[in-house]
Coordinates of C-alpha atoms and ligand atoms in Angstrom, one line a residue:
X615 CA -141.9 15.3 199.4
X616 CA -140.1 14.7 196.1
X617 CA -139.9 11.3 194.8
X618 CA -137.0 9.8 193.9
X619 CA -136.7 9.3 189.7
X620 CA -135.0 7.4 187.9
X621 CA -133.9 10.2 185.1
X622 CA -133.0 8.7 181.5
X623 CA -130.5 11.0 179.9
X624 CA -130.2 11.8 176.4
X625 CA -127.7 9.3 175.9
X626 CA -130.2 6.5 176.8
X627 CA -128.3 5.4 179.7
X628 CA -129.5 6.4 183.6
X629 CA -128.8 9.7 184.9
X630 CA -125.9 9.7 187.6
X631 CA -126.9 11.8 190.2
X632 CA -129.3 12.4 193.5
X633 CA -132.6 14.0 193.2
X634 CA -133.0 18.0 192.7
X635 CA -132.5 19.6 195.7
X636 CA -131.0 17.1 197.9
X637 CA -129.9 18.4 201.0
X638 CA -126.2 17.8 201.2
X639 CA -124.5 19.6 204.1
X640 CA -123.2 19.2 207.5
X641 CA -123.8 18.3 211.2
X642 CA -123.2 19.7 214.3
X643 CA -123.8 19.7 217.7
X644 CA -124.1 23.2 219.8
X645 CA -122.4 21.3 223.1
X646 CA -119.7 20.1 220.5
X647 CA -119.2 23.0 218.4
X648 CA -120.2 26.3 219.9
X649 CA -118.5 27.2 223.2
X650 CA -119.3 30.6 224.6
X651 CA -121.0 28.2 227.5
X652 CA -121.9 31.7 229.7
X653 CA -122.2 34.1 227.1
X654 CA -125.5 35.9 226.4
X655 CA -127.0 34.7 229.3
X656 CA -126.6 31.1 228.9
X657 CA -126.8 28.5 231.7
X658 CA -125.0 25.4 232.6
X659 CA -125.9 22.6 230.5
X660 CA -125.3 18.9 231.7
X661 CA -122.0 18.8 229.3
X662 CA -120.4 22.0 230.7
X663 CA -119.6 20.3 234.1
X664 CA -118.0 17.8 231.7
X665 CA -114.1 17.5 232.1
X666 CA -111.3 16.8 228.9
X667 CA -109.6 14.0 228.1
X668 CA -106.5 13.0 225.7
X669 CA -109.0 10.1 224.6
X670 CA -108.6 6.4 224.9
X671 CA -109.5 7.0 229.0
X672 CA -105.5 8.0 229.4
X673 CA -107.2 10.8 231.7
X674 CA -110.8 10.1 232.4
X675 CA -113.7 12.1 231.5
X676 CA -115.2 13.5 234.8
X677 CA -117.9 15.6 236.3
X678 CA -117.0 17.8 238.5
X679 CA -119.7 18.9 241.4
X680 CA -119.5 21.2 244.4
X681 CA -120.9 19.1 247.6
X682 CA -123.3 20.3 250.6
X683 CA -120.6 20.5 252.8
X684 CA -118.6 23.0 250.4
X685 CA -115.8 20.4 249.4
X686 CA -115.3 19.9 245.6
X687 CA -115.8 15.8 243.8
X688 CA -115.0 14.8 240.6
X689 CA -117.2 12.1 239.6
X690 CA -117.8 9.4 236.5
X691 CA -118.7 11.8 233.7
X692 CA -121.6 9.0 233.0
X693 CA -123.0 10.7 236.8
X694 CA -123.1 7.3 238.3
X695 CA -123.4 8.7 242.0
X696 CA -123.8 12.3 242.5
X697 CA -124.6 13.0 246.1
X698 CA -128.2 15.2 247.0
X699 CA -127.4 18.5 247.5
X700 CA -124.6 18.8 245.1
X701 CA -124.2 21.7 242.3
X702 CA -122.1 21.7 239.4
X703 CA -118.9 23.5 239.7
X704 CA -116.7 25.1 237.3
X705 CA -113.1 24.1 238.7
X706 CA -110.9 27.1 236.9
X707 CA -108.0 24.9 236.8
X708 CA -109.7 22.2 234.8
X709 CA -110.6 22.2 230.7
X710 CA -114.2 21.5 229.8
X711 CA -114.2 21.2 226.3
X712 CA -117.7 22.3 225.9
X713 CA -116.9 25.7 227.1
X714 CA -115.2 26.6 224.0
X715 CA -115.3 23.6 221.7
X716 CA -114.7 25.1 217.9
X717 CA -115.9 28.9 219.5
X718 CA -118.6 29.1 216.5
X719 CA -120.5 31.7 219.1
X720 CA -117.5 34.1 217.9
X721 CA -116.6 32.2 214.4
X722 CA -120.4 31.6 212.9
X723 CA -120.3 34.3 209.4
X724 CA -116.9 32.9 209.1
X725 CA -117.8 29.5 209.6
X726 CA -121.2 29.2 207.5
X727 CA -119.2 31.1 204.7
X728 CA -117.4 28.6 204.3
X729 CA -119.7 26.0 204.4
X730 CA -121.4 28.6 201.5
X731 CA -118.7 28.1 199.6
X732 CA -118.8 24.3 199.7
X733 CA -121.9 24.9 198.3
X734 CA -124.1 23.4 201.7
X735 CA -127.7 23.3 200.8
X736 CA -128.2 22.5 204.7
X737 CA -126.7 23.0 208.2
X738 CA -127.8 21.0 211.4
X739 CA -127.7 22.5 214.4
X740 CA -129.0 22.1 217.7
X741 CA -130.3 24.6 219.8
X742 CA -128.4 25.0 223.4
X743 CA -131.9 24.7 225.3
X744 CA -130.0 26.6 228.3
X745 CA -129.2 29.8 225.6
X746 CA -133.2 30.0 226.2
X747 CA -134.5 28.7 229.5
X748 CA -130.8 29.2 231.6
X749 CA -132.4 26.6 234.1
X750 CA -134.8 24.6 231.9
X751 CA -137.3 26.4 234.9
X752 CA -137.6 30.1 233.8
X753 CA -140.5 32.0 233.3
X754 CA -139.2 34.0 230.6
X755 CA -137.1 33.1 228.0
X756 CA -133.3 34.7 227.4
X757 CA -133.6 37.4 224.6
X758 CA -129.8 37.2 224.0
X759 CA -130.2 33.6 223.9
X760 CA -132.9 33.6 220.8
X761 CA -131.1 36.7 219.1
X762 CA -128.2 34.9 218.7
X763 CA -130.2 31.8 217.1
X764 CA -131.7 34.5 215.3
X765 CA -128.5 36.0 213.7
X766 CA -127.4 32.6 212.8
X767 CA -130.2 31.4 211.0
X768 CA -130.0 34.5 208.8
X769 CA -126.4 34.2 207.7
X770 CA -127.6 30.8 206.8
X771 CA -130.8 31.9 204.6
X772 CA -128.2 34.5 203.4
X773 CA -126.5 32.4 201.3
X774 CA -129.5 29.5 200.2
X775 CA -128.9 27.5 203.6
X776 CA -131.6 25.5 205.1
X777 CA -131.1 25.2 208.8
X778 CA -132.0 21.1 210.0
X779 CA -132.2 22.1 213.7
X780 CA -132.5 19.7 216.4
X781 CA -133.9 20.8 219.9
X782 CA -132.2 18.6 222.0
X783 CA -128.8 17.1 221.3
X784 CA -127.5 16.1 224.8
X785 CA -127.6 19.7 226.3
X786 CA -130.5 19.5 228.9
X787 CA -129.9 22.2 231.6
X788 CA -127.9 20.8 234.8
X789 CA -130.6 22.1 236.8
X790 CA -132.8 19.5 235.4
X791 CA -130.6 16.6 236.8
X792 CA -129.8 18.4 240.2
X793 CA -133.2 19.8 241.5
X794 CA -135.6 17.0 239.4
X795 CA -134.6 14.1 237.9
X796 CA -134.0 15.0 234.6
X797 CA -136.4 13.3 232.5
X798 CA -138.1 10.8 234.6
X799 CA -139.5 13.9 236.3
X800 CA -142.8 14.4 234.0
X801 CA -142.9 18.1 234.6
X802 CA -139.9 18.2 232.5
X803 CA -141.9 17.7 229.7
X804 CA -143.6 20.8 230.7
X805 CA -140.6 22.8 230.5
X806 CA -139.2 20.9 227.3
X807 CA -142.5 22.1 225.6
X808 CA -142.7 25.6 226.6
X809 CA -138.9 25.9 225.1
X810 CA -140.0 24.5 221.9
X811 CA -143.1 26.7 221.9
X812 CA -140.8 29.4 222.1
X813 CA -138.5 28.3 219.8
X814 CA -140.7 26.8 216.9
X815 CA -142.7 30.9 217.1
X816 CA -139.6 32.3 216.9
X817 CA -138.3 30.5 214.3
X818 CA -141.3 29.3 212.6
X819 CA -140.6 31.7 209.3
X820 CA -136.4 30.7 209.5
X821 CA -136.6 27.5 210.5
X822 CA -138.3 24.8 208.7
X823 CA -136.9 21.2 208.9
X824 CA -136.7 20.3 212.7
X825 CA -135.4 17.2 214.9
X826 CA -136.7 16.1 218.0
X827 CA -134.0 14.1 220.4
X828 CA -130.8 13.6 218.8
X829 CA -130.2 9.6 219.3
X830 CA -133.6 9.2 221.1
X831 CA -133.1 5.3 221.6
X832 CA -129.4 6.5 223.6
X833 CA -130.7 7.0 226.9
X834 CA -130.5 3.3 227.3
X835 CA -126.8 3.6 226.7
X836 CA -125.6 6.7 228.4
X837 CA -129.0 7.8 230.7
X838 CA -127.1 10.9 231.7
X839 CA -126.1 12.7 228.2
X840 CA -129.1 11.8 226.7
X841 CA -132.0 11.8 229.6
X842 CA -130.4 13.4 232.5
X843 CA -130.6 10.5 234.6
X844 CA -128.3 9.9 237.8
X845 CA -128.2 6.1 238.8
X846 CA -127.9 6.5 242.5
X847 CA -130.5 9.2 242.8
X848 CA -132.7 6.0 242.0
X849 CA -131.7 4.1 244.5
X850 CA -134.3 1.2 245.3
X851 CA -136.1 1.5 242.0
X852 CA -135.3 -0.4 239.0
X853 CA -133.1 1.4 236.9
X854 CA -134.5 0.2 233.5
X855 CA -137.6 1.0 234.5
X856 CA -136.5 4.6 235.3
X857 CA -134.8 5.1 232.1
X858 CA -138.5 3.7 230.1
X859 CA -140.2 6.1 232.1
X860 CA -137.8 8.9 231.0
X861 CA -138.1 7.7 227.2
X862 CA -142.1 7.3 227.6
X863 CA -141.5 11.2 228.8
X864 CA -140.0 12.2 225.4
X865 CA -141.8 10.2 223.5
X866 CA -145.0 12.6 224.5
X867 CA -143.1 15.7 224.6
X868 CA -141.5 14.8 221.2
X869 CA -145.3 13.8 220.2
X870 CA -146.4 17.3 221.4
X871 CA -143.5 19.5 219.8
X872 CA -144.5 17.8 216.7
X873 CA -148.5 19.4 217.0
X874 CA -146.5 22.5 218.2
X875 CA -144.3 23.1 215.1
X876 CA -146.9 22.3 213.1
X877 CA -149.3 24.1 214.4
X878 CA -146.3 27.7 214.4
X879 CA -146.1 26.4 210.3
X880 CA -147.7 24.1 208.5
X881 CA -145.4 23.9 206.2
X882 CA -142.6 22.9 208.7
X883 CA -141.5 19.0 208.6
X884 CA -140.3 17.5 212.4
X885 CA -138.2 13.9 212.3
X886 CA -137.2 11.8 214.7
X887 CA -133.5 11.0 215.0
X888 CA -131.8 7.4 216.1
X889 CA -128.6 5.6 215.9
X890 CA -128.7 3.2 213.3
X891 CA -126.6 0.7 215.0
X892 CA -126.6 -2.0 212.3
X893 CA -126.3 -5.4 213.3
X894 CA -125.2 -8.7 211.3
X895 CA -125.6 -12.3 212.9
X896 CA -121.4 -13.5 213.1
X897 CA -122.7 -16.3 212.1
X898 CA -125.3 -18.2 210.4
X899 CA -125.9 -20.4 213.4
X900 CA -130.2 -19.1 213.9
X901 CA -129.2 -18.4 217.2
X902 CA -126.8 -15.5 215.8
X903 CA -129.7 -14.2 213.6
X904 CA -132.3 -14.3 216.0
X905 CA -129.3 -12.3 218.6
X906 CA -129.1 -9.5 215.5
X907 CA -133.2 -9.0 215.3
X908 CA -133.1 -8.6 219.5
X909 CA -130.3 -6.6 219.0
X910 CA -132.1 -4.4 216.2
X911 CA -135.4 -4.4 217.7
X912 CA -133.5 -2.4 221.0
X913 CA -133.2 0.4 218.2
X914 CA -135.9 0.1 216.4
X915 CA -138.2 0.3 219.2
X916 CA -137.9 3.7 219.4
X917 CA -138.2 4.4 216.2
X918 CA -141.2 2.3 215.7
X919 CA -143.1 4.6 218.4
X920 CA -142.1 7.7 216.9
X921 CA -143.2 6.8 213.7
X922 CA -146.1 4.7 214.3
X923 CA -147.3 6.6 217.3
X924 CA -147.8 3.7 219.4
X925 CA -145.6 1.3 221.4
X926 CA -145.0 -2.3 219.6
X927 CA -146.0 -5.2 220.4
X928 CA -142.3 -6.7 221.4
X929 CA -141.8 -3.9 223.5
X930 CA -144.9 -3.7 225.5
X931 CA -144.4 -7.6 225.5
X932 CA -140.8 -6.1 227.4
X933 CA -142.6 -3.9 229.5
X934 CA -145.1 -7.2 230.8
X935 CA -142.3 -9.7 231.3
X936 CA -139.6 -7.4 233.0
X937 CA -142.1 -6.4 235.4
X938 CA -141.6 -2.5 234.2
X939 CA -144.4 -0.6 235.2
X940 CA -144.4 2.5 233.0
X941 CA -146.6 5.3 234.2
X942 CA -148.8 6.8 231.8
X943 CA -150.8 9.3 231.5
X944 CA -154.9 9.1 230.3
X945 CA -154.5 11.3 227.0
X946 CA -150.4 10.1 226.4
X947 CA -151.2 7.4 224.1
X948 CA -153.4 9.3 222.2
X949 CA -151.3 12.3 221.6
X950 CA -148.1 9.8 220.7
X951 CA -150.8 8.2 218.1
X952 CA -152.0 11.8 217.0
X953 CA -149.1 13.1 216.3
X954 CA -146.5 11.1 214.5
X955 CA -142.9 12.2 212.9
X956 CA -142.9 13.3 209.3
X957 CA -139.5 12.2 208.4
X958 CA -137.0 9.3 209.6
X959 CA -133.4 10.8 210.7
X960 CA -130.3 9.1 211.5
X961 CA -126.7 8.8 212.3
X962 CA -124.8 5.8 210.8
X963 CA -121.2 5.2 211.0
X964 CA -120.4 1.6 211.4
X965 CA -122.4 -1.6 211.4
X966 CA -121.6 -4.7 214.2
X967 CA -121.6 -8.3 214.4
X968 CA -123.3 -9.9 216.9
X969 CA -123.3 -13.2 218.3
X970 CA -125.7 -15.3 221.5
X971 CA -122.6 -16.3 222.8
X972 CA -119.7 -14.0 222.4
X973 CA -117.0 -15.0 224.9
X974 CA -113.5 -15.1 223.1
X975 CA -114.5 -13.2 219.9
X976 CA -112.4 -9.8 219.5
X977 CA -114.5 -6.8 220.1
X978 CA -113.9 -3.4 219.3
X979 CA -115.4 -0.1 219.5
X980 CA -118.6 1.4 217.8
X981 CA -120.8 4.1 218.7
X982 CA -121.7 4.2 221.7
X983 CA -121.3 0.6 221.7
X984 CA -119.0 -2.3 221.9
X985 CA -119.3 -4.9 219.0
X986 CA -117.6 -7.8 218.0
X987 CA -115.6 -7.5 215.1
X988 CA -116.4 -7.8 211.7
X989 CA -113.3 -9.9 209.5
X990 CA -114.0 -8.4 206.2
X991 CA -113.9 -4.5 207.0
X992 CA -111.4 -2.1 208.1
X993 CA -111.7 0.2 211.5
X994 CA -110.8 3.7 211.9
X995 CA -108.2 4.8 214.3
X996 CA -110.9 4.6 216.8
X997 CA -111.8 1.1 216.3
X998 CA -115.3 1.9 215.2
X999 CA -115.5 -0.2 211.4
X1000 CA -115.8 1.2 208.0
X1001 CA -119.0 -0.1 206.3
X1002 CA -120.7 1.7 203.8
X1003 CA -122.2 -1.6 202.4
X1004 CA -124.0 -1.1 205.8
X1005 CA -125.8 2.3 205.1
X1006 CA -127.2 0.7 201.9
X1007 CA -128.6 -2.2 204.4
X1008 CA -129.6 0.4 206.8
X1009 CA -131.2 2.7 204.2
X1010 CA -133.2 0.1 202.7
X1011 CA -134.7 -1.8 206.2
X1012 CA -135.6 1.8 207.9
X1013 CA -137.5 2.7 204.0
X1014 CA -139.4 -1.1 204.6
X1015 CA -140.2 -0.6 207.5
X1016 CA -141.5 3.1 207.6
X1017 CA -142.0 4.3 204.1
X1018 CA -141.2 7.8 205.2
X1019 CA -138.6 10.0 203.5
X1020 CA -135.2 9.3 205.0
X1021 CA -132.6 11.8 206.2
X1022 CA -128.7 11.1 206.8
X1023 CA -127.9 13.6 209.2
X1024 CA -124.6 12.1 210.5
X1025 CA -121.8 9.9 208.8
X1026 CA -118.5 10.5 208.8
X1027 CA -114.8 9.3 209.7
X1028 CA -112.6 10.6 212.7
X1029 CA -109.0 10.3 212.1
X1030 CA -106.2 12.0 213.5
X1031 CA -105.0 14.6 211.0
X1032 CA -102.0 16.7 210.0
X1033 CA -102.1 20.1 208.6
X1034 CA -98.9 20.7 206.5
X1035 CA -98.8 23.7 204.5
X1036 CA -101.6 25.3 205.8
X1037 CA -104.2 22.1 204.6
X1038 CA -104.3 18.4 205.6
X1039 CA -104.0 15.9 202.8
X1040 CA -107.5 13.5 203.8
X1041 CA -107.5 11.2 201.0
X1042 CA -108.4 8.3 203.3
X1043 CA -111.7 11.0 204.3
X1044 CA -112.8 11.3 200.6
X1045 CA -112.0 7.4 200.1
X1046 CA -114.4 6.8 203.2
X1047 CA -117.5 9.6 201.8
X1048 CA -116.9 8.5 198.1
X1049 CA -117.5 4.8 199.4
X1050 CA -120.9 5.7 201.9
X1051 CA -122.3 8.4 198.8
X1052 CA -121.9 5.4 196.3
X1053 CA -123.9 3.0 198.7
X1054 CA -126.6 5.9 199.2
X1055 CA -126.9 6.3 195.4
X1056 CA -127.7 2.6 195.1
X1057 CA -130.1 2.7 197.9
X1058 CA -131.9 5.4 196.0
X1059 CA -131.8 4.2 192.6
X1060 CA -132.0 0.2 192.9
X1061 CA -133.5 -0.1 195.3
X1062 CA -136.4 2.6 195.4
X1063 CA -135.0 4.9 199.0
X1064 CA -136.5 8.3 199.2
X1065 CA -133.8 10.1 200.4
X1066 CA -134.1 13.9 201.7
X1067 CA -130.9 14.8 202.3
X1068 CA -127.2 14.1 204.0
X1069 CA -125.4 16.2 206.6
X1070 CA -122.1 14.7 207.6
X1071 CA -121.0 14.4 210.8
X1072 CA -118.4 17.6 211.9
X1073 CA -118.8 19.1 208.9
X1074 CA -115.7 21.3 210.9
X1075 CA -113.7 19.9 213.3
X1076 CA -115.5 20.0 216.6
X1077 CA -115.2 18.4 220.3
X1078 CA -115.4 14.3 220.2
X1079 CA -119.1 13.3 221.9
X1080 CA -116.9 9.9 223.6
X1081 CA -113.7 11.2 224.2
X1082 CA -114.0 14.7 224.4
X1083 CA -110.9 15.1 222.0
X1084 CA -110.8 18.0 219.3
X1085 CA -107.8 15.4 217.6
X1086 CA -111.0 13.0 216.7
X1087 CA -111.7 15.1 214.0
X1088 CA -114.5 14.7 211.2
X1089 CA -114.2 18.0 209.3
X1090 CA -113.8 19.3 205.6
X1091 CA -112.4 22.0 207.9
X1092 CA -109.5 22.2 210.0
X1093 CA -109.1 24.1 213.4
X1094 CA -106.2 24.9 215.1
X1095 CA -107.1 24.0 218.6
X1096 CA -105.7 20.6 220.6
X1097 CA -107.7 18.4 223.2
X1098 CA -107.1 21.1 226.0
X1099 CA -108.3 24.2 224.0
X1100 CA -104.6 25.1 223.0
X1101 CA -103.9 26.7 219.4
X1102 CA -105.9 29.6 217.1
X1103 CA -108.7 28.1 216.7
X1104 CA -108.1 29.6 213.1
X1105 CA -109.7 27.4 210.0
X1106 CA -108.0 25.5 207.2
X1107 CA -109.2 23.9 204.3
X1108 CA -108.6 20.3 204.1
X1109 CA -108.2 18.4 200.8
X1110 CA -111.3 16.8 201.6
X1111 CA -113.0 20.3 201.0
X1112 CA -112.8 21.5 197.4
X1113 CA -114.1 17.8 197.0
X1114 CA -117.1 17.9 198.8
X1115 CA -117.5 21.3 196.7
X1116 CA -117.4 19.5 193.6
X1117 CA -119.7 16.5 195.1
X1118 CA -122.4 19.1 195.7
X1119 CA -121.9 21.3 192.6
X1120 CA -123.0 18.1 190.7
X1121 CA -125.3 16.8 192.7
X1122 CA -123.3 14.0 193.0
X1123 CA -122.5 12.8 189.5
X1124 CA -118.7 13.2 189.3
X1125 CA -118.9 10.7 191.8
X1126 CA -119.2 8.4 188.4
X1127 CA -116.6 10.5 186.0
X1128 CA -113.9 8.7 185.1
Ligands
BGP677 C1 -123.2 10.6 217.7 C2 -123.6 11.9 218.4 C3 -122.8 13.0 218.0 C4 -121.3 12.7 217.6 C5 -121.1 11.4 216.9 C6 -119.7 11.0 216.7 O1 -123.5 9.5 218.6 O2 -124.9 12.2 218.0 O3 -122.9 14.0 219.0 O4 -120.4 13.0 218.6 O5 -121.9 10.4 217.4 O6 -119.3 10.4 217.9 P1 -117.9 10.8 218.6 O7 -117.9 12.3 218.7 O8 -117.9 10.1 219.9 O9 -116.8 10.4 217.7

């Protein structure tokens, strides 16, 4: 890895700009972004059973199953009681955002030439695990399913893109959660590894920066999206116990696709990926400061295994109080010690106060989360607030505390935008990057952050993870397409575009022109 220098120019002063070859480019998601949710082969993933929304739970977000006795139930999208002996079910009067989402299965040369043109030196990605292994169970994987990885990556490399790809983003097959039990079931580990073994050969001369879990430390937050878990198919055990023993579960097979990747390239570099939920004390009272280090430490806990290849003390501590017994396996410790993450990745979009006692405070959304909120920053339309102070805090504890290159690989603002004239006019979207790329730049150069790279978040408009809206939209592109899948699904450029363009073609210094 590069270090990060500080560069005196020829007019004495310090050079304004990130290192050579930083990664700036975008995120996506394949559940979020790709659509084509039976083409090629592919099978149902756990988000393709997922029901739309108009957002702000006006119409909730459901699941909709298929029951033994042949009668069809929609259920909490979360899957907070899905009956034994149910199968998903595709109800064709019904819109599943996933199925289409932004249609980059049909769009990708169109979509990847443009982010060519805004100069991306990387892409992220995930791979739709059920475009390979329909059922997660297979012997065999689906040609057509790798092909079409294949075809993307080289449009990428085409034009001098790396790929960032992440092997699971919230798309484990719904086979997992129906007939096992999703990831508490260890042999899911079995069949998470033989997909990345596949994978990771496949790819192992295209692809060569790879995630593990998107979000790792979310199960505890949505168990369903992120570890296929089903609370009432648990029914008598403790439920936070379950969802440890499904993290201990990726923690080895995250561990062992690590050795794997490595092992397919040396070269190759594997990070782990968590939510950098952010949190200050509201007040100065110790109780609030010592609420904010719980609070951080139920991130960070995740993190710290992944990095450090071994549980911390404070969580085993957890484990001891809470009575969670964690089963584990003789060699699991060992291989989670063996084989650590190269890099740190994240998503960061807004920090949170926190306080011991909260009752009364205003709260307001974040991701994934609820916080109380914060006086001195603004919210977006969604609620979740604007802190790019916060990414300089968050930048600088996660380089402390690990001392591992750092990734941003998703940031970004959703607003509801307007397309006039063929482009949307996102001022408020370049005010919100110019702010977070100013913070990372002081990160870097005061206070001493290696910094890879940064991939912001819908680099193109693409399906909302919470609200399964398409109007939540992050993009420097524009698409034509409402929260039920009506429009063109053509692509504008948004103001915010050319501007990103220039961000990149000067590596970030006309961030400091006059
Ligand atoms: C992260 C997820 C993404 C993405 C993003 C924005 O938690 O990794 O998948 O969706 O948040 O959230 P939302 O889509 O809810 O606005």
């Amino acid at each position: 890895m590069k270090m990060n220098i500080i560069i005196i120019n020829d007019k004495g002063g310090i050079q304004m700009g990130f290192k050579e070859g930083f990664f700036w480019g975008g995120a996506t998601a394949a559940n979020q972004y790709e659509g084509g949710y039976l083409s090629g082969g592919k099978g149902l993933a756990i988000q393709d059973v997922i029901t739309g929304g108009d957002g702000r739970n006006n119409i909730p977000r459901r699941m909709a199953l298929k029951l033994a006795d042949g009668s069809t139930k929609f259920i909490d999208r979360r899957g907070t009681e899905v009956p034994d002996g149910a199968v998903p079910y595709v109800d064709e009067n019904t819109y599943y955002p996933s199925h289409v989402a932004t249609d980059f299965y049909h769009h990708y040369k169109e979509d990847i030439a443009l982010f060519a043109e805004m100069g991306f030196k990387s892409f992220r990605l995930s791979i739709n695990w059920t475009r390979i292994f329909p059922n997660g169970d297979e012997k065999e994987p689906n040609e057509e399913g790798l092909k079409f990885y294949d075809d993307v990556f080289d449009e990428c490399h085409k034009y001098g893109i790396e790929p960032l790809v992440t092997m699971s983003h919230y798309e484990p097959p719904i086979n997992l959660v129906l007939n096992y039990d999703g990831w508490y079931d260890r042999e899911v580990i079995d069949m998470f590894i033989k997909y990345v073994d596949v994978i990771t050969d496949r790819y192992k001369d295209k692809v060569k920066y790879w995630l593990t879990f998107n979000e790792v430390d979310s199960m505890i937050r949505h168990p369903y999206t992120t570890g296929g878990l089903v609370r009432d198919r648990f029914e008598g055990k403790n439920f936070t116990e379950v969802i440890f023993q499904a993290m201990h579960h990726q923690f080895v097979a995250s561990a062992l696709a690590t050795k794997i990747a490595h092992e397919k390239n040396p070269d190759c570099k594997v990070g782990c990926m968590l939510t950098k939920l952010t949190y200050y004390p509201y007040t100065c009272k110790p109780e609030d400061v010592l609420q904010a280090q719980q609070d951080m430490r139920s991130t960070y806990c995740y993190s710290d295994t992944q990095v450090f290849g071994e549980y911390p003390a404070y969580l085993l501590t957890k484990f001891k109080n809470e009575g969670l017994n964690i089963k584990m396996e003789e060699h699991d410790l060992e291989i989670m010690k063996k084989y650590p993450v190269d890099f740190v990745s994240f998503s960061y979009y807004s920090s949170s106060c926190v306080a011991k006692d909260d009752a009364g405070l205003k709260k307001t959304a974040a991701n994934t989360n609820i916080a109380i909120k914060n006086p001195y920053i603004p919210s977006s339309d969604w609620g979740w607030q604007i802190d790019p102070i916060g990414l300089r805090v968050s930048l600088v504890d996660l380089y402390d505390r690990y001392r591992k290159p750092l990734f941003i690989v998703e940031n970004g603002l959703g607003a509801k935008d307007e397309l006039v004239n063929g482009t949307v006019d996102d001022q408020y979207r370049i005010d919100y990057f110019d702010a977070h790329f100013r913070e990372m730049y002081n990160a870097i150069y005061e206070d001493g952050v290696d910094l890879m790279g940064y991939t912001s978040w819908g680099c193109i408009d693409l399906v909302s993870e919470s609200t399964k809206q398409m109007s939540k939209r992050y993009g420097f592109i524009y698409v034509d397409a409402d929260d039920l899948g009506n429009g063109t699904y053509k692509r504008y450029k948004k103001k915010s575009f050319d501007w990103y363009k220039h961000v990149i073609e000067t590596n970030g210094s006309c961030l400091f022109e006059d």
